[in-house]
Short mmCIF file of C-alpha atoms in Angstrom, two decimals:
data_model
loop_
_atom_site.label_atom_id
_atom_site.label_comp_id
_atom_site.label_asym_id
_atom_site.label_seq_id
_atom_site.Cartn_x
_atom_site.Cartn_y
_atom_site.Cartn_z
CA UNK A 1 -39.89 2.41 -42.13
CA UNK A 2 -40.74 0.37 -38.93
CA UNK A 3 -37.59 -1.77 -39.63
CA UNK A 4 -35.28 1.41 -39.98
CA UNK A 5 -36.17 2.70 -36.82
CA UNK A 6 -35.77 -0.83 -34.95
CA UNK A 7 -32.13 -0.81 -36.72
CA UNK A 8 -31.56 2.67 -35.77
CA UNK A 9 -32.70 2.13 -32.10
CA UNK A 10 -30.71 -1.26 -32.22
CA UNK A 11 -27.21 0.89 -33.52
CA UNK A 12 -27.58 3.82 -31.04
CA UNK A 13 -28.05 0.95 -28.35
CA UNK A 14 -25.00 -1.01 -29.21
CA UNK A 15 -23.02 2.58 -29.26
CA UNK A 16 -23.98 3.69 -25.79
CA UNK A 17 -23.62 -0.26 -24.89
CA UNK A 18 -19.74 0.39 -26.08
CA UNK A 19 -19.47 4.19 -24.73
CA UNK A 20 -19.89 2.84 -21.45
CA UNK A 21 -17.77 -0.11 -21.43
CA UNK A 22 -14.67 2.50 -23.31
CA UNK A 23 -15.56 5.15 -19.83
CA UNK A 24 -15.36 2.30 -17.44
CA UNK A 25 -12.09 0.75 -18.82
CA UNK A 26 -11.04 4.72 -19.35
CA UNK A 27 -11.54 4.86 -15.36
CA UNK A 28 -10.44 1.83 -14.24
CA UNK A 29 -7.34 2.64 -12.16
CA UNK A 30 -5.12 0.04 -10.34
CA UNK A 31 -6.09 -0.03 -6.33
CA UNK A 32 -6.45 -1.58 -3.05
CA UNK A 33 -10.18 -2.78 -3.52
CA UNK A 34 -9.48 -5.27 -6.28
CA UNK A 35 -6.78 -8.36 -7.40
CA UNK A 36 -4.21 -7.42 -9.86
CA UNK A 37 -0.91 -8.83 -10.79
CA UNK A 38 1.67 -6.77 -9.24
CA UNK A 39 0.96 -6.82 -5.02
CA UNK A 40 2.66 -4.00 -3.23
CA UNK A 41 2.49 -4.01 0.89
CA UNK A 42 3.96 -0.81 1.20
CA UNK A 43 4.79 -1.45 5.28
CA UNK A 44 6.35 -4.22 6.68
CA UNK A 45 7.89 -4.24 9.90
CA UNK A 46 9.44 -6.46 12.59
CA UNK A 47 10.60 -5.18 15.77
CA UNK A 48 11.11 -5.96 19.32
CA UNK A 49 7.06 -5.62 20.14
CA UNK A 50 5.68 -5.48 16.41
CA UNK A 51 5.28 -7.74 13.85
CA UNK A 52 3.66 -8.47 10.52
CA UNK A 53 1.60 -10.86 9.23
CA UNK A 54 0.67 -11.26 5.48
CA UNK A 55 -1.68 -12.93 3.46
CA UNK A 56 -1.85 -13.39 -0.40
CA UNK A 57 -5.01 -14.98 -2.47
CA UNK A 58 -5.52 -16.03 -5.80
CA UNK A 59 -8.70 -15.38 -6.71
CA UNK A 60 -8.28 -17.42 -9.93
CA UNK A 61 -9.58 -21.05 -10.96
CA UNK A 62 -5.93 -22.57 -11.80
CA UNK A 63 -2.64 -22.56 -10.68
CA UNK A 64 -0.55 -19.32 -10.22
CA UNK A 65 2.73 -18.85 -9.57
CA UNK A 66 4.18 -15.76 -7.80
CA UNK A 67 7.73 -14.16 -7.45
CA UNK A 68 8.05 -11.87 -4.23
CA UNK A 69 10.46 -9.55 -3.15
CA UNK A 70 10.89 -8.11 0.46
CA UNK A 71 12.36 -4.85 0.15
CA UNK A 72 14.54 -3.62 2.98
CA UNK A 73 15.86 0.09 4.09
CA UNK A 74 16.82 -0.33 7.14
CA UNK A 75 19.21 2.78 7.77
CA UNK A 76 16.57 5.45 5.99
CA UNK A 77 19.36 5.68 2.79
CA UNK A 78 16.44 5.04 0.69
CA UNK A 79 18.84 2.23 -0.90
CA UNK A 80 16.45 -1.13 -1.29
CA UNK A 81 17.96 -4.56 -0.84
CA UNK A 82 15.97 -7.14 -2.21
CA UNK A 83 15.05 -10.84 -0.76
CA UNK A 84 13.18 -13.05 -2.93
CA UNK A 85 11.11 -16.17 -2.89
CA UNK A 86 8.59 -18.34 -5.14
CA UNK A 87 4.93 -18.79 -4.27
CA UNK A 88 3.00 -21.52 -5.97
CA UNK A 89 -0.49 -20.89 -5.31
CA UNK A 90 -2.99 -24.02 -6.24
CA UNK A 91 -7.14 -22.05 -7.31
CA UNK A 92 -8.79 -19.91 -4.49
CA UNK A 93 -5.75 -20.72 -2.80
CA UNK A 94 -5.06 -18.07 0.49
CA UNK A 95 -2.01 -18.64 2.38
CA UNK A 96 -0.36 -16.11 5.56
CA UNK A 97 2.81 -16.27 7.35
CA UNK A 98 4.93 -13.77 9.92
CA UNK A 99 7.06 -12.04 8.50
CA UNK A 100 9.12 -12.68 12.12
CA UNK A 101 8.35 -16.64 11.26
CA UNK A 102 8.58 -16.77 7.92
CA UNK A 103 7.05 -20.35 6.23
CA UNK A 104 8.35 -23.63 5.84
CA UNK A 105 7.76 -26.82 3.67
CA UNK A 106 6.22 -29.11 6.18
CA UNK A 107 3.21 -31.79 5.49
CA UNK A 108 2.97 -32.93 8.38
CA UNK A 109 1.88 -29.17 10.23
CA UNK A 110 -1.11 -30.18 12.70
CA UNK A 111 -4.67 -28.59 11.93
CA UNK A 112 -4.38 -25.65 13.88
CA UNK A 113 -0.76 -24.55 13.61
CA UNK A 114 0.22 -21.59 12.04
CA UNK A 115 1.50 -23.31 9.16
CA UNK A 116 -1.25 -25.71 8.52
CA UNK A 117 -2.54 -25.95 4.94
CA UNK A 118 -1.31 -26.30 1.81
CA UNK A 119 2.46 -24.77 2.13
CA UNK A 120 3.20 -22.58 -1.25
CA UNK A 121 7.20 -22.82 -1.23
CA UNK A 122 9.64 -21.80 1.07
CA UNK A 123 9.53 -17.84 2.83
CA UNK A 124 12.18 -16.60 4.49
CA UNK A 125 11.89 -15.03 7.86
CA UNK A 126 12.78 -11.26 7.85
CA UNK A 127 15.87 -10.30 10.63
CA UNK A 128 15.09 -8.12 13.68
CA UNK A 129 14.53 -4.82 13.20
CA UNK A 130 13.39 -5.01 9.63
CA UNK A 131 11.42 -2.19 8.29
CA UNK A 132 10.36 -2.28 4.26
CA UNK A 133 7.92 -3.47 1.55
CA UNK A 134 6.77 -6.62 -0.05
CA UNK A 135 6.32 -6.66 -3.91
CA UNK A 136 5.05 -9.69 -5.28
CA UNK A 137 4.89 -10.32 -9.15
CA UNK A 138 2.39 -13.03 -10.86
CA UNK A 139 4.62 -14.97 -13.32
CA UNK A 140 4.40 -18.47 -15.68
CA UNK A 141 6.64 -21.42 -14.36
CA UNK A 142 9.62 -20.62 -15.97
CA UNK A 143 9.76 -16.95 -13.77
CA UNK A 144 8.48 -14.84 -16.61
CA UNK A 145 5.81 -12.10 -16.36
CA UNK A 146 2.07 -13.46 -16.57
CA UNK A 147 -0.42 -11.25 -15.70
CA UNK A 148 -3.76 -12.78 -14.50
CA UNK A 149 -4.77 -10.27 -12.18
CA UNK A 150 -5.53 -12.97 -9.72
CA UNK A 151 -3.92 -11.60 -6.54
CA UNK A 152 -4.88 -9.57 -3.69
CA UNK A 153 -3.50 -9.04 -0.41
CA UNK A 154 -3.78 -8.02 3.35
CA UNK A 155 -1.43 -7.14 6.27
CA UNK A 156 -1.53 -7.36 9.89
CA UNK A 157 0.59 -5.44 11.98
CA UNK A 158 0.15 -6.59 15.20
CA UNK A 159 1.60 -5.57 18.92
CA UNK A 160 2.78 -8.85 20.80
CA UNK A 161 3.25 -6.69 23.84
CA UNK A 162 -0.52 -5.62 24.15
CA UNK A 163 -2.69 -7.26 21.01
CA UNK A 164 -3.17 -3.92 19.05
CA UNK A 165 -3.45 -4.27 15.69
CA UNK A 166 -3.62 -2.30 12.32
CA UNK A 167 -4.73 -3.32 9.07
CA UNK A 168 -4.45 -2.36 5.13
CA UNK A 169 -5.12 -4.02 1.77
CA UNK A 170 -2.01 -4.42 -0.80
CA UNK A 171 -1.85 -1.93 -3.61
CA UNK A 172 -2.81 -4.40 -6.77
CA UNK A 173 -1.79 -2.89 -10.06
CA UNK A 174 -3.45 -4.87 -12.84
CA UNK A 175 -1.94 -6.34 -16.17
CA UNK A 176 -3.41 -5.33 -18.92
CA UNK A 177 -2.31 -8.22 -21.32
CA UNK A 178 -0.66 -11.78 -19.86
CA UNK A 179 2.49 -12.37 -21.92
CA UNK A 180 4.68 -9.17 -20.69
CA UNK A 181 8.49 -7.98 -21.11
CA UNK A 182 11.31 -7.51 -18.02
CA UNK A 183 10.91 -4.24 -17.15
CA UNK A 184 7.25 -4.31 -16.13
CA UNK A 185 6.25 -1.15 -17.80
CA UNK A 186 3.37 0.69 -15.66
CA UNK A 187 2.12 2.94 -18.41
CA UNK A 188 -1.66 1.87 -19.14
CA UNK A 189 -0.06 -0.41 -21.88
CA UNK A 190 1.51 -3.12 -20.10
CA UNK A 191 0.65 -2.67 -16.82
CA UNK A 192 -2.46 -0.23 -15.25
CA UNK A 193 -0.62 3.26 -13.72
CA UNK A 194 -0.11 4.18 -10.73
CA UNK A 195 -1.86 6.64 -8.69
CA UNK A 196 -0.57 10.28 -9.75
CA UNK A 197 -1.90 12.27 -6.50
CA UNK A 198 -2.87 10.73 -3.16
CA UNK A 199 -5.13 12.24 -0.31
CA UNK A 200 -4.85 11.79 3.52
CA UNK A 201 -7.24 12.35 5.97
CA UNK A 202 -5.65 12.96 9.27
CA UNK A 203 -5.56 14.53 12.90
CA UNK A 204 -2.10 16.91 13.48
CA UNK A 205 0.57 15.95 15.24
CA UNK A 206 -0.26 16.51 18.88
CA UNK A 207 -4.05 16.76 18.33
CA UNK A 208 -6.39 15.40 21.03
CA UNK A 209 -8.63 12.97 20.54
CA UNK A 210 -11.80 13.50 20.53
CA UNK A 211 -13.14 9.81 21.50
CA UNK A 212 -10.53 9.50 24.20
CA UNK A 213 -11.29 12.56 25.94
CA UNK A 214 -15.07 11.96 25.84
CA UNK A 215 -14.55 8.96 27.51
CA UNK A 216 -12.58 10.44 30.18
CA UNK A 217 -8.88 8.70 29.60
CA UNK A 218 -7.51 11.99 28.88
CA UNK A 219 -8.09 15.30 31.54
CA UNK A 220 -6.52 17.03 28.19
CA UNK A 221 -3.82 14.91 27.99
CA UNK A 222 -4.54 12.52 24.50
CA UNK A 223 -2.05 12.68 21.81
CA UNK A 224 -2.19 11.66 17.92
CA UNK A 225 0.71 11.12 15.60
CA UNK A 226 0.70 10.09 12.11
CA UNK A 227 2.91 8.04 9.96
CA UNK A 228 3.36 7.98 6.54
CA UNK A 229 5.08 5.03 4.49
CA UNK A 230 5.65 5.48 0.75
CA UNK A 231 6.94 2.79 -1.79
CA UNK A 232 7.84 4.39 -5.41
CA UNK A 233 6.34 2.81 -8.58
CA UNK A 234 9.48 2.77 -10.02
CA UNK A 235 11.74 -0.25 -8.82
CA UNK A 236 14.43 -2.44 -9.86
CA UNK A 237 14.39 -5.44 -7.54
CA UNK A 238 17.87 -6.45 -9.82
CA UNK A 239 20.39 -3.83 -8.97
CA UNK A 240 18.42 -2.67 -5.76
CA UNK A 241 19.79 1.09 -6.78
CA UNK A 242 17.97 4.29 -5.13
CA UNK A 243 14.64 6.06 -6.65
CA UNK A 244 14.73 9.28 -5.49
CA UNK A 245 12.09 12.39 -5.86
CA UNK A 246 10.29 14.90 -4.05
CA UNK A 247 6.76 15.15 -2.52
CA UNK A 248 4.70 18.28 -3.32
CA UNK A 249 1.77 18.59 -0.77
CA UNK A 250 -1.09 21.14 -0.10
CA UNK A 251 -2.75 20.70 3.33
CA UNK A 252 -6.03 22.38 4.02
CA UNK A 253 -7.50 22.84 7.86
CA UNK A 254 -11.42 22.56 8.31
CA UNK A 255 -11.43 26.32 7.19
CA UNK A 256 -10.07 25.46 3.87
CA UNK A 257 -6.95 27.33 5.02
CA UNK A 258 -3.82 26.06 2.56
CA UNK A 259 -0.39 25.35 3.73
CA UNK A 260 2.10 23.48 1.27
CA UNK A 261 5.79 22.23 0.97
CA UNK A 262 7.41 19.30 -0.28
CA UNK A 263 9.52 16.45 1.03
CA UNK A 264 11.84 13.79 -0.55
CA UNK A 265 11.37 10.05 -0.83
CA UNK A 266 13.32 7.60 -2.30
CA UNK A 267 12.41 3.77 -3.11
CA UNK A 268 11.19 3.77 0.25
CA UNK A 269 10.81 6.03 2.96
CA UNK A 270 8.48 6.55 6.07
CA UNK A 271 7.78 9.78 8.13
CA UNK A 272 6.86 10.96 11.44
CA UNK A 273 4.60 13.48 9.74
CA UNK A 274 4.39 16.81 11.99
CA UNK A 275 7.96 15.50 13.36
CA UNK A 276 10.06 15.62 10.57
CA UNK A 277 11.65 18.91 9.84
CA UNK A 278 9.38 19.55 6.16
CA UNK A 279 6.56 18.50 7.35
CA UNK A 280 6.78 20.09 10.83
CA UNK A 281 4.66 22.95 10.66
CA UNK A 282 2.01 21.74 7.99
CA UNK A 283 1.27 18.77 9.30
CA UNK A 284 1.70 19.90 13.44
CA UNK A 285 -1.44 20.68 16.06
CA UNK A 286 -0.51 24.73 17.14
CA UNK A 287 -0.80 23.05 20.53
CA UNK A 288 2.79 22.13 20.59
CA UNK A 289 5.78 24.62 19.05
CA UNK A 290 5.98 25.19 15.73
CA UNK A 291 2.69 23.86 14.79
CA UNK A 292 0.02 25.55 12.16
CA UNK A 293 -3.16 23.87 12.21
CA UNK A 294 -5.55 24.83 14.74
CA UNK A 295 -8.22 22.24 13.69
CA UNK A 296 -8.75 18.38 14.97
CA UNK A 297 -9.42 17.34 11.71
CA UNK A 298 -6.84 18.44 8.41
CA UNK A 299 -6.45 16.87 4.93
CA UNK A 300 -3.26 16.65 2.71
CA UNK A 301 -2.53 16.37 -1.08
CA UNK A 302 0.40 14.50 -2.25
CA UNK A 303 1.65 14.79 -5.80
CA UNK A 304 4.79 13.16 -6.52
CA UNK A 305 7.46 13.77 -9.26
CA UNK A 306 9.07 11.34 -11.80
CA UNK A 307 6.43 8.59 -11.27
CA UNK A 308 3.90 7.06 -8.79
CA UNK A 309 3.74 6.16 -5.37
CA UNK A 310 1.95 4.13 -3.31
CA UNK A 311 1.36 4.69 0.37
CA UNK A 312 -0.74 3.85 3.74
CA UNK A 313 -0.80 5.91 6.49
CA UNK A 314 -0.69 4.67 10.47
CA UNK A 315 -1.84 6.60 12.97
CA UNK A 316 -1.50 6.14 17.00
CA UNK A 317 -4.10 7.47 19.80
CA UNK A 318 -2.52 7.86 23.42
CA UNK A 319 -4.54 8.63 26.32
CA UNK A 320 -2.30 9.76 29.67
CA UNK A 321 -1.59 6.01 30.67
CA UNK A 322 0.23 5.99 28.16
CA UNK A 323 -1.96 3.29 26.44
CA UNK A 324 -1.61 3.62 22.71
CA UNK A 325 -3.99 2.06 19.90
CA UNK A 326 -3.32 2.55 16.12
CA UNK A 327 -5.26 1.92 12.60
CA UNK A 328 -3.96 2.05 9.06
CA UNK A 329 -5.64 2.40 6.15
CA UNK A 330 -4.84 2.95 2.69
CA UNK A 331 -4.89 6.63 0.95
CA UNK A 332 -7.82 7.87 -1.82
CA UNK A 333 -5.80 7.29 -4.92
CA UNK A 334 -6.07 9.74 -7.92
CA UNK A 335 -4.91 10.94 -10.90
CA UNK A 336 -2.26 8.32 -13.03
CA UNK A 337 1.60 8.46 -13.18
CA UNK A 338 3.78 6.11 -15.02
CA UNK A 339 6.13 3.63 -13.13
CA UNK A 340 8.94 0.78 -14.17
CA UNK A 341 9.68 -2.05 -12.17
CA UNK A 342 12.39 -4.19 -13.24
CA UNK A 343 13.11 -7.64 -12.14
CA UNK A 344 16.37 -10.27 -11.83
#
């Protein structure tokens, strides 16, 4: 009797034991907290002022090799051209570059330059004025799919003209098998999905800050503004043709008051939010025309349609010098939605 009840106690152990290990792998969703093998740096920028820097890890014990892809929309068509290059990271290996600079093959780089340390391959330098993505893609030597989920990623964006900077993690989607087909298939099969709803905290368009003004920059006259930079799920780095949809959102003020309305993206797309003509209204402080929400502090649902997104958000504080600082950060994923991306 003493014996059944040890093997009884012993089953109903090893059942909760696998319970909990089918709800954690139930819940575990792609994201910007943990290495994967697709990287997605949804904002990338070069400009007169601004510029990006990037930096890739593997977190793995061996050898990992890595095709990237900057994606470029440089007219707001929402058509992506794609630039690639090979990374061959050695284990633990981190390596960073501008994306103004780009990184060469050089040895003999000086402890202390910007290229010092072990030099991956050969990255192109992105041309002036470049606004767009990075997707990077862990493969085996010969350039097929491999996941390892052995990546993870960070970006800089950086003000030359005055040292501000903003910072966000890449979106890592993880590989849920190594050997894998061309189209990646995002699907929980394949590849994790991604994120099916996102949520942004932010200030409206034309809000004042609060910090600013209580240190006395302001006399009433701070500003906020809020960008929004999207890359879709669904990509086909070979033909570089359009993914279009449409962006459903619900925002709520800090009464819980709803406003909604929907905007289109395409492969990628970025947004004045609160200055763009469907988001004027819902996403705009009543101090200035047109605006709804009469609260400092607002948050937004975003639901795409057709398949996922990814997205950070960047906004910028002025006080009336004129002196503007800004911080990124990536949006609370939920939900899943499926996604293809499709390489040469």
């Amino acid at each position: 009797m003493r014996a059944l009840r040890r093997s009884w106690l012993l089953g109903m152990g090893f059942a909760c034991i696998l319970g909990a290990a089918a709800v954690t792998h139930a819940q575990t969703r792609s994201g910007a907290d943990r290495p994967g093998s697709i990287l997605m740096f949804p904002k990338v920028v070069r400009t007169a002022s601004r510029d990006t820097i990037i930096q890739i890890t593997n977190t793995g014990n061996s050898i990992n090799w890595v095709h990237c892809f900057y994606l470029s929309a440089p007219d707001g068509s929402g058509y992506c051209g794609a630039t690639d290059f090979e990374l061959v990271l050695t284990r633990q290996q981190p390596t960073q570059w501008r994306v103004s600079q780009g990184r060469r093959v050089d040895p003999s780089d000086s402890f202390g330059d910007p290229g010092a340390g072990f030099d991956p391959g050969l990255i192109p330098p992105v041309p002036p004025g470049f606004q767009g993505a990075l997707v990077c893609v862990e493969v085996d030597s010969n350039g097929n799919p491999f996941g390892q989920n052995r990546l993870k990623g960070e970006v800089t964006v950086l003000d030359d003209s005055n040292g501000d900077v903003a910072k966000y993690n890449a979106f890592a989607v993880a590989a849920l098998g190594q050997g894998q087909d061309n189209p990646l298939n995002l699907n929980d099969t394949e590849y994790e999905t991604c994120p099916g709803q996102l949520t942004l905290n932010f200030s409206p368009r034309g809000s004042r800050d609060p910090v600013v003004e209580a240190l006395g920059n302001a006399s009433l006259n701070s500003f906020i503004s809020t960008n929004l930079t999207m890359l879709s799920c669904n990509l086909d780095l070979q033909a570089g043709v359009r993914s279009n949809g449409t962006v459903s959102f619900i925002v709520y003020d800090e009464f819980e008051s709803p406003f909604s309305g929907s905007f289109p993206y395409q492969c990628w797309s970025t947004i004045d939010l609160g200055n763009t003509p469907q988001t004027t209204g819902q996403f705009r402080s009543v101090l200035l025309p047109g605006g709804a929400i009469n609260t400092i502090f607002a948050q937004a649902r975003l639901t795409p349609s057709g398949t996922g997104l990814v997205a950070v958000v960047e906004s910028a504080h002025a006080d009336q010098a004129g002196v503007v600082g800004t911080a990124a950060s990536n949006l609370h994923t939920s939900g899943s939605a499926v996604g293809t991306v499709r390489l040469p």
